[in-house]
CSV table of C-alpha atoms in Angstrom, one decimal:
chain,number,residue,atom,x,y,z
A,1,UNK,CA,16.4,-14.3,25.7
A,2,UNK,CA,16.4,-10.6,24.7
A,3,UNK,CA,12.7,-10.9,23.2
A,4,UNK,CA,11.6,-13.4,25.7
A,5,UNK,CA,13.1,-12.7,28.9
A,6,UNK,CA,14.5,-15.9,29.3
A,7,UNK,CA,16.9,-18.4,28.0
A,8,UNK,CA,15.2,-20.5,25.5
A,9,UNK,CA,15.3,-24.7,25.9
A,10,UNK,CA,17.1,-26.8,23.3
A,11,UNK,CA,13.6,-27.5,21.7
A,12,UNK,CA,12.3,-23.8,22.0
A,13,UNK,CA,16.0,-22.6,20.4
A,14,UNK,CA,15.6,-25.0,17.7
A,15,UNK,CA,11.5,-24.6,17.0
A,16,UNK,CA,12.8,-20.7,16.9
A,17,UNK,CA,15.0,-21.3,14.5
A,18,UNK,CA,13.2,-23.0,12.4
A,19,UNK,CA,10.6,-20.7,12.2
A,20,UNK,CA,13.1,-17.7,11.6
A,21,UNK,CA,14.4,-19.6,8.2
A,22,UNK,CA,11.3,-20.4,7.2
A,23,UNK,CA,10.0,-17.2,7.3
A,24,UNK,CA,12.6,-15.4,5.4
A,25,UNK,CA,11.2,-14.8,1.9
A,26,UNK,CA,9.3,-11.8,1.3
A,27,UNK,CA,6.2,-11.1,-1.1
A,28,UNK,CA,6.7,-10.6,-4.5
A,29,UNK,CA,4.6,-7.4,-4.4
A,30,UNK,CA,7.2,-5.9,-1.2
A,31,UNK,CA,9.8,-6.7,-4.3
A,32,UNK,CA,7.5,-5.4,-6.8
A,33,UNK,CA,7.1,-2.0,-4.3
A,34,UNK,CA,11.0,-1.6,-4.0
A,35,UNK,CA,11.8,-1.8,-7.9
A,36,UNK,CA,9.8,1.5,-7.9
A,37,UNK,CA,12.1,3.1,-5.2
A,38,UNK,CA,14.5,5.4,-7.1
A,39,UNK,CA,18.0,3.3,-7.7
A,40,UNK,CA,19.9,6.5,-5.8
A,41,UNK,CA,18.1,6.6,-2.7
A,42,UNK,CA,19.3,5.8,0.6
A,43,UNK,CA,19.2,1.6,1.7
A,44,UNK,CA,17.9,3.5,5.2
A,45,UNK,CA,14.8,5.3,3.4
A,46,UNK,CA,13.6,1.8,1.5
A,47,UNK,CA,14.1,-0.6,4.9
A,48,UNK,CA,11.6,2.1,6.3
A,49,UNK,CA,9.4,2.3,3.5
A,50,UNK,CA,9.4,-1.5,3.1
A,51,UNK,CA,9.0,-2.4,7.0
A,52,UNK,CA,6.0,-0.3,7.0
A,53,UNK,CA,4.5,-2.3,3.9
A,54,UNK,CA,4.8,-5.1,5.6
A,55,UNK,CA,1.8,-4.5,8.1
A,56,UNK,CA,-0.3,-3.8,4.5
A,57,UNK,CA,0.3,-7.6,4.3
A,58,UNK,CA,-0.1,-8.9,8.1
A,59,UNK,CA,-2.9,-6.3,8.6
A,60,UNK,CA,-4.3,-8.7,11.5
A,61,UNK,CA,-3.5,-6.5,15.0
A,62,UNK,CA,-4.4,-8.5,18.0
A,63,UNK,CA,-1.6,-7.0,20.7
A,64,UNK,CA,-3.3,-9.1,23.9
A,65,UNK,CA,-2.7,-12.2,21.4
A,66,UNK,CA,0.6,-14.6,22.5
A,67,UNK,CA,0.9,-16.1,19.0
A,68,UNK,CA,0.1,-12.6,16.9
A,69,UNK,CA,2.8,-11.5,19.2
A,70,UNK,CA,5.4,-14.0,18.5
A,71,UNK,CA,4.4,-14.2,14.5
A,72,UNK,CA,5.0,-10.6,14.0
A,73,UNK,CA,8.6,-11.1,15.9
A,74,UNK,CA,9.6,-14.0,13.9
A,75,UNK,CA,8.5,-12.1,10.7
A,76,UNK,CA,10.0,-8.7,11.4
A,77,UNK,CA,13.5,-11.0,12.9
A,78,UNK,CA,13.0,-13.0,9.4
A,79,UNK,CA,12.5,-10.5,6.7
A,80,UNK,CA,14.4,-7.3,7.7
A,81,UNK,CA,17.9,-8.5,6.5
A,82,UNK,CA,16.0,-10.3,3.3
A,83,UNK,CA,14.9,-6.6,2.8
A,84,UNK,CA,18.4,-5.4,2.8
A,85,UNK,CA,19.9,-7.4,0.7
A,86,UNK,CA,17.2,-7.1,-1.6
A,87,UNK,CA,17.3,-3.9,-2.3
A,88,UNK,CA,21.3,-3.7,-2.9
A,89,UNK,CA,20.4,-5.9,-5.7
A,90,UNK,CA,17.5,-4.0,-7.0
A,91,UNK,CA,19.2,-0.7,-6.9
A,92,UNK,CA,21.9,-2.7,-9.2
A,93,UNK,CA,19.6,-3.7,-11.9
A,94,UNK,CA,19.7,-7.3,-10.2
A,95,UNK,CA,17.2,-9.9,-9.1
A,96,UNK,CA,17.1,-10.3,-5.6
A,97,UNK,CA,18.7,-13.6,-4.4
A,98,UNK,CA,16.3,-16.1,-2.6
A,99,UNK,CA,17.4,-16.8,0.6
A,100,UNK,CA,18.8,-20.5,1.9
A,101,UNK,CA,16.6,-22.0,4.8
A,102,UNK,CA,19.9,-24.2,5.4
A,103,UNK,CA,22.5,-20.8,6.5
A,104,UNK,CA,23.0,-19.1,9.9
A,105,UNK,CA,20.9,-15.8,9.8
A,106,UNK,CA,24.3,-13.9,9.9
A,107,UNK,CA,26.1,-16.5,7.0
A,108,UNK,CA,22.6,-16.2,4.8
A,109,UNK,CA,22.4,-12.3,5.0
A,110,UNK,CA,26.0,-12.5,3.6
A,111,UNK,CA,24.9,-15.0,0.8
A,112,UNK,CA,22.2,-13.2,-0.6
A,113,UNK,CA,24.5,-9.9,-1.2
A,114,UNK,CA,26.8,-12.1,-3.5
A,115,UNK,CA,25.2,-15.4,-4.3
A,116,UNK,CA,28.7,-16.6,-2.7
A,117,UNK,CA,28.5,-19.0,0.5
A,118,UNK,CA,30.8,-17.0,3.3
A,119,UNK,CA,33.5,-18.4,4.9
A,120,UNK,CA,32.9,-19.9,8.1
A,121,UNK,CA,35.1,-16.9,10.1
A,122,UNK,CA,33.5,-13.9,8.6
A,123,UNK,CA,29.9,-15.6,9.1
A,124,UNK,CA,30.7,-15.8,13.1
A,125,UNK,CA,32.8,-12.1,12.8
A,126,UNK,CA,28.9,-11.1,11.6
A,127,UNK,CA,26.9,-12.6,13.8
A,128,UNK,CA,29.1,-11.4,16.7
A,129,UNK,CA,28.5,-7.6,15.4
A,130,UNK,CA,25.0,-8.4,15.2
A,131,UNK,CA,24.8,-9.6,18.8
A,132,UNK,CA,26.6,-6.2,20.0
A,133,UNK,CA,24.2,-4.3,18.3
A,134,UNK,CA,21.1,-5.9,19.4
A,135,UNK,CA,20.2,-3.4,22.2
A,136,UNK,CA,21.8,-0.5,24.0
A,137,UNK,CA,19.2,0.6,26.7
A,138,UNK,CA,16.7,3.7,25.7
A,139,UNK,CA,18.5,5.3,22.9
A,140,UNK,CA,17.3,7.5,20.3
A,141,UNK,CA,15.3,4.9,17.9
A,142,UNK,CA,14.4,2.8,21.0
A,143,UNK,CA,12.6,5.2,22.1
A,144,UNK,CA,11.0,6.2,19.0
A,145,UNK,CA,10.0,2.1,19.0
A,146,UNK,CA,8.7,2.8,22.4
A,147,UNK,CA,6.7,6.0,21.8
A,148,UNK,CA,5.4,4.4,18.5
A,149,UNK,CA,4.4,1.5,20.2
A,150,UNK,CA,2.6,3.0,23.2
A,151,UNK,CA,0.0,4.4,20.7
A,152,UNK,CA,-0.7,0.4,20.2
A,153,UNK,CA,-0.3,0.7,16.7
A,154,UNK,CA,1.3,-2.7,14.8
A,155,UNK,CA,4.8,-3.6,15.1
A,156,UNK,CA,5.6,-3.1,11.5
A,157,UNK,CA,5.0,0.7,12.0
A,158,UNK,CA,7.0,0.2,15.5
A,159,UNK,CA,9.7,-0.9,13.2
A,160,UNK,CA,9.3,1.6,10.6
A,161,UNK,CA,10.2,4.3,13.0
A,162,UNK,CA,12.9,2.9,15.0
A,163,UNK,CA,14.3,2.5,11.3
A,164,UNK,CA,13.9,6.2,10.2
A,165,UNK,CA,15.6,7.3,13.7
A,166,UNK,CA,18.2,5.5,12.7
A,167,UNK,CA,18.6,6.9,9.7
A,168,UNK,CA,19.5,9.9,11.2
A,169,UNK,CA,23.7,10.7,11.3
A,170,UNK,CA,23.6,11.6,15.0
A,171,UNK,CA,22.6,8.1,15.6
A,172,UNK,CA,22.7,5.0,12.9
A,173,UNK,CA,25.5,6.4,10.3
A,174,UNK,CA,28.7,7.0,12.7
A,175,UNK,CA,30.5,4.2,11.4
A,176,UNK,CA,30.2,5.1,7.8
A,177,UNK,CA,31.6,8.4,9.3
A,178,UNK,CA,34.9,6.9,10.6
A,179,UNK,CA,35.6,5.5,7.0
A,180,UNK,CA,35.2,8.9,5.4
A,181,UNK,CA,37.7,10.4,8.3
A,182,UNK,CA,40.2,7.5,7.9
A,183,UNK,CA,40.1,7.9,3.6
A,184,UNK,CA,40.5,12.1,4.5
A,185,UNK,CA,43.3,11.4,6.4
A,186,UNK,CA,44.6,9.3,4.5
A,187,UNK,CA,48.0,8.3,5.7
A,188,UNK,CA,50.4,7.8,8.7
A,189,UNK,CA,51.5,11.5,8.7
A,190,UNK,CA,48.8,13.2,8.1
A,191,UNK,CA,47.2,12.0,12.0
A,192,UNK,CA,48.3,14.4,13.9
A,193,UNK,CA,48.0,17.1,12.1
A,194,UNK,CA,44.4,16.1,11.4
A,195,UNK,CA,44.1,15.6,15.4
A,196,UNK,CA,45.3,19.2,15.7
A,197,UNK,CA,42.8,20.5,13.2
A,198,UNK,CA,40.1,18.8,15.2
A,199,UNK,CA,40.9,19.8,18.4
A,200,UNK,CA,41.3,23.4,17.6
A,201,UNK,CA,38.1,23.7,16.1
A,202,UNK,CA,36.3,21.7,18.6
A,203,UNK,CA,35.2,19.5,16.0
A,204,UNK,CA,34.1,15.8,17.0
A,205,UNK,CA,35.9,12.9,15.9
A,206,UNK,CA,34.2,9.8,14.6
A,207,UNK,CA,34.1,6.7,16.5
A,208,UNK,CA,35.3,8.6,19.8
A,209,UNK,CA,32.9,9.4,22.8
A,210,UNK,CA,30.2,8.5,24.1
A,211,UNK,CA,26.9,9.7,25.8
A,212,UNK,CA,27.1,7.2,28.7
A,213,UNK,CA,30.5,6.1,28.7
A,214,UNK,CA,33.7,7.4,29.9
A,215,UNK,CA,35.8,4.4,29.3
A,216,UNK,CA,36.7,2.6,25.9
A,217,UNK,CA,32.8,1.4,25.3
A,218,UNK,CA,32.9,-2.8,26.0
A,219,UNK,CA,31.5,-3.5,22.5
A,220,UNK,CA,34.7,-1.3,20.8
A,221,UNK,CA,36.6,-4.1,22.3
A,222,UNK,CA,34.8,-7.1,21.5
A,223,UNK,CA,34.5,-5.4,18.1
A,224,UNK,CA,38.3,-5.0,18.1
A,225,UNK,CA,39.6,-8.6,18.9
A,226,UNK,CA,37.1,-9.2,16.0
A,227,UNK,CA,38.5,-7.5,13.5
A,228,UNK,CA,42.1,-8.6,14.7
A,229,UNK,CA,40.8,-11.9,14.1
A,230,UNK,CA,39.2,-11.1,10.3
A,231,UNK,CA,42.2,-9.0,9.1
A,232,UNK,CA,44.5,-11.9,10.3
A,233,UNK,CA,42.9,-14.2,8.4
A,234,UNK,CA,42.2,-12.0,5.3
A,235,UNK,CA,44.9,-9.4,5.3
A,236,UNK,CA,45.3,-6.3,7.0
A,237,UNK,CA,45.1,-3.3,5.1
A,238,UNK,CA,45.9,0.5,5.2
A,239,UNK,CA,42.9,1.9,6.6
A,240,UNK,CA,43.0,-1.0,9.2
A,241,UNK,CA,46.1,0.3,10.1
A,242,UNK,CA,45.8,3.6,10.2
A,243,UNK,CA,42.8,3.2,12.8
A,244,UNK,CA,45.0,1.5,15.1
A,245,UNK,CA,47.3,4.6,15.3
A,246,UNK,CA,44.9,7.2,15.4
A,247,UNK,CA,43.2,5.0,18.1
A,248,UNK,CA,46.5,5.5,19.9
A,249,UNK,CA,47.3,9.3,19.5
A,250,UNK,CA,43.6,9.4,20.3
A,251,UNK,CA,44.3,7.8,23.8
A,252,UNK,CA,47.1,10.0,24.3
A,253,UNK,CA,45.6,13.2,23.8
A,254,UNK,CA,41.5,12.5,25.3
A,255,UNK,CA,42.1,9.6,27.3
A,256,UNK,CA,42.1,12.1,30.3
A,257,UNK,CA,38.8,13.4,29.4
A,258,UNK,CA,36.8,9.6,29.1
A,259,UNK,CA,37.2,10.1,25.7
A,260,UNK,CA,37.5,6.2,23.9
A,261,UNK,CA,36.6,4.5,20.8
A,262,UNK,CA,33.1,3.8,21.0
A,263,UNK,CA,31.3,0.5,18.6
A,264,UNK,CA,31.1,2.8,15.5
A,265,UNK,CA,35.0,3.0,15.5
A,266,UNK,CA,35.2,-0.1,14.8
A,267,UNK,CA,32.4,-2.0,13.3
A,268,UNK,CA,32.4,0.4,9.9
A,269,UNK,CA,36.3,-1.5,9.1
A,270,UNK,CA,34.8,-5.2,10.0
A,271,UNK,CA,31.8,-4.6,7.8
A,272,UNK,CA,33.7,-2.9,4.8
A,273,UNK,CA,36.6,-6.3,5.1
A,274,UNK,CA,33.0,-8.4,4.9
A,275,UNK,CA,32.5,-6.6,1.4
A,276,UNK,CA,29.5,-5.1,3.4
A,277,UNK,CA,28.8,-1.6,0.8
A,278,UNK,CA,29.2,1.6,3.3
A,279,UNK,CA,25.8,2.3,2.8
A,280,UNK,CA,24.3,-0.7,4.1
A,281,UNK,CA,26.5,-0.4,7.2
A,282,UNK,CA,23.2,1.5,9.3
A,283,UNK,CA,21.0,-0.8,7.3
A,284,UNK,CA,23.1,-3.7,8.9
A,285,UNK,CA,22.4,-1.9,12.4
A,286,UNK,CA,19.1,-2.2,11.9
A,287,UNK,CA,19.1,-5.9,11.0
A,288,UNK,CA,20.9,-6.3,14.4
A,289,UNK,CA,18.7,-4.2,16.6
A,290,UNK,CA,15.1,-4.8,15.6
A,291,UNK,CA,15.3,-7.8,17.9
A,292,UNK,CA,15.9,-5.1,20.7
A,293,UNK,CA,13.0,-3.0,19.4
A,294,UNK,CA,10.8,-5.5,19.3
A,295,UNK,CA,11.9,-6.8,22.8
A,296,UNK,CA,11.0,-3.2,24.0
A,297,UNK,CA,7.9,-3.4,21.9
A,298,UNK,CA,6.9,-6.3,23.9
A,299,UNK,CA,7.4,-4.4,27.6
A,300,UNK,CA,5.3,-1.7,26.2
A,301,UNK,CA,2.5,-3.6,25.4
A,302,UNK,CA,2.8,-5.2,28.8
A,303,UNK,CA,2.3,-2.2,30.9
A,304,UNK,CA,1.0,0.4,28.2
A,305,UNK,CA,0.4,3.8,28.7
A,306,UNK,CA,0.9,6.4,26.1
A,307,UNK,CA,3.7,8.9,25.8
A,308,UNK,CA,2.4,12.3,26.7
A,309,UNK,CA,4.7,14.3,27.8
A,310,UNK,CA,4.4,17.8,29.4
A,311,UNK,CA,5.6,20.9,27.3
A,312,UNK,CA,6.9,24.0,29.3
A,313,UNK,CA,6.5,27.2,26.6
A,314,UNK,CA,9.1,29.1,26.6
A,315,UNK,CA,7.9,31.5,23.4
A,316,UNK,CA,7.4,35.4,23.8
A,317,UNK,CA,4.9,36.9,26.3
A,318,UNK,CA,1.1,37.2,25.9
A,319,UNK,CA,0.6,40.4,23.5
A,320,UNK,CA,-2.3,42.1,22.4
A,321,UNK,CA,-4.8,41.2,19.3
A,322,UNK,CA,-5.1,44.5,17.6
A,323,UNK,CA,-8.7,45.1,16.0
A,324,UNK,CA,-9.6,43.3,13.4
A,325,UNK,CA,-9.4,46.6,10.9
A,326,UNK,CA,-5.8,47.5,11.5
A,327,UNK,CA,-5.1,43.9,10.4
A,328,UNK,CA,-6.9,44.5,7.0
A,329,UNK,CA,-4.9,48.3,7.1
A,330,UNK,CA,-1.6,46.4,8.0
A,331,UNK,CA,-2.1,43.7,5.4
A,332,UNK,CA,-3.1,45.9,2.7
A,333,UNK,CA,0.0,48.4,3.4
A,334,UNK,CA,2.3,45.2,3.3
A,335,UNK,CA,0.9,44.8,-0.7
């Protein structure tokens, strides 16, 4: 429906689908490509570097084409969370694992980190994150996906920026944030006195605020029943509870200036209970919004016109030239 604009038919779900798992394998040569990546760099840099290899391979651009349209969507939907998991292995000295046409998408991302089938609850936890995280109006790598695509370049290099807008840590790597402030904290009575250290220094919390909210952002609280549910099942830990009450104090100190738990507070503690690696938590953003990149790919394209935007110069005043012989004087004085 996001893609599409409409809700798909049993048939049209299932043919969808279909093609989706069939299409998840990637080229040997996109493996080949990221075994040369170095083993320390960031799971962000090779999804970019990789998404934009794939349009060496599907090189064919026709944008006014329904069916080049929908190929590239199902390939892009298909392969980005095959890319992923391929390069956690990789960076590991390991063989990528080949991924199962008979799994969920959010159950067969799982798989191919471990080679272990995932319980039924975590691979419905995952696919509910995913879901969230599909699209959020016109944010930051939306509309890098958006100005990319107004150029009518190919989707893959649509893709490829969204990705490395994401990579940045104002945007894509907030939740991996909240995990390194819960581990600084560290324990039960060291929240406050953390809270105090942040709010005297103005400092931003992790996880709190929001750009267009002033309430506790909807997806924190889907994302919260969700890991109730998971740690329930699996056990609760430390950390898990230690978010809770800093959530609280949180709420009791900022709650009067609409400042909430946002989706990063909580998505960064479901992914790490998955055995998701921190560093693949903006890598598994990525898997879950390229469907609303490419949904906004596919508006652009329907009513094109590229970004230009006016610039207002704000630099110093006009000043003279001097002559072109007290520039040779000035240069040689400077030597």
């Amino acid at each position: 429906m996001l893609i599409w604009g409409e809700l798909p038919g049993v048939r049209e779900l299932q043919d969808f689908e279909n093609d989706v798992s069939t299409h998840r394998r990637i080229k040997f040569r996109i493996r080949d490509v990221m075994k040369c990546f170095p083993e320390s760099g960031h799971p962000m840099d090779a999804l970019q570097a990789s998404a934009a290899a794939l349009g060496l391979f599907y090189s064919r651009r026709v944008l006014d084409d329904p069916l080049y349209i929908r190929q590239a969507v199902v390939r892009l939907v298909a392969k980005i969370p095959t890319m992923v998991a391929a390069f956690q292995l990789i960076r590991k000295g390991l063989d990528p694992i080949r991924p199962r046409d008979d799994l969920s998408y959010a159950a067969n991302f799982l798989y191919m980190l471990s080679e272990k089938e995932p319980e039924p609850l975590a691979a419905r936890v995952l696919d509910a994150c995913l879901i969230l995280h599909a699209e959020h109006s016109l944010n930051a790598s939306t509309f890098s996906a958006r100005v990319t695509a107004s150029t009518l370049t190919d989707p893959y290099a649509v893709v490829a920026s969204a990705v490395g807008t994401l990579a940045g840590p104002l945007h894509g790597g907030a939740n991996e944030d909240v995990l390194d402030m819960l581990d600084e904290i560290g324990s039960p009575d060291r929240v406050e006195p953390f809270l105090d250290q942040c709010l005297a220094r103005k400092q931003r919390i992790a996880g709190f605020g929001h750009r267009v909210y002033r309430v506790k952002d909807p997806r924190a609280r889907i994302l919260q029943e969700l890991a109730e549910r998971l740690f329930a099942c699996y056990g609760s830990d430390a950390t898990y509870d230690l978010a809770h009450l800093l959530e609280e104090k949180v709420e009791e100190r900022l709650a009067g200036k609409g400042v909430y738990a946002n989706v990063d507070f909580y998505s960064g503690l479901v992914y790490r209970r998955l055995g998701i690696p921190a560093d693949l938590f903006t890598p598994v953003f990525a898997i879950a919004r390229v469907a609303g990149w490419l949904a906004h790919w596919k508006e652009q394209l329907g009513a094109n016109r590229i970004f230009r935007p006016s610039q207002i110069y704000t630099g110093v005043d006009p000043r003279p030239w001097p002559p072109r012989r007290e520039l040779g004087a000035a240069g040689a004085a400077a030597g």
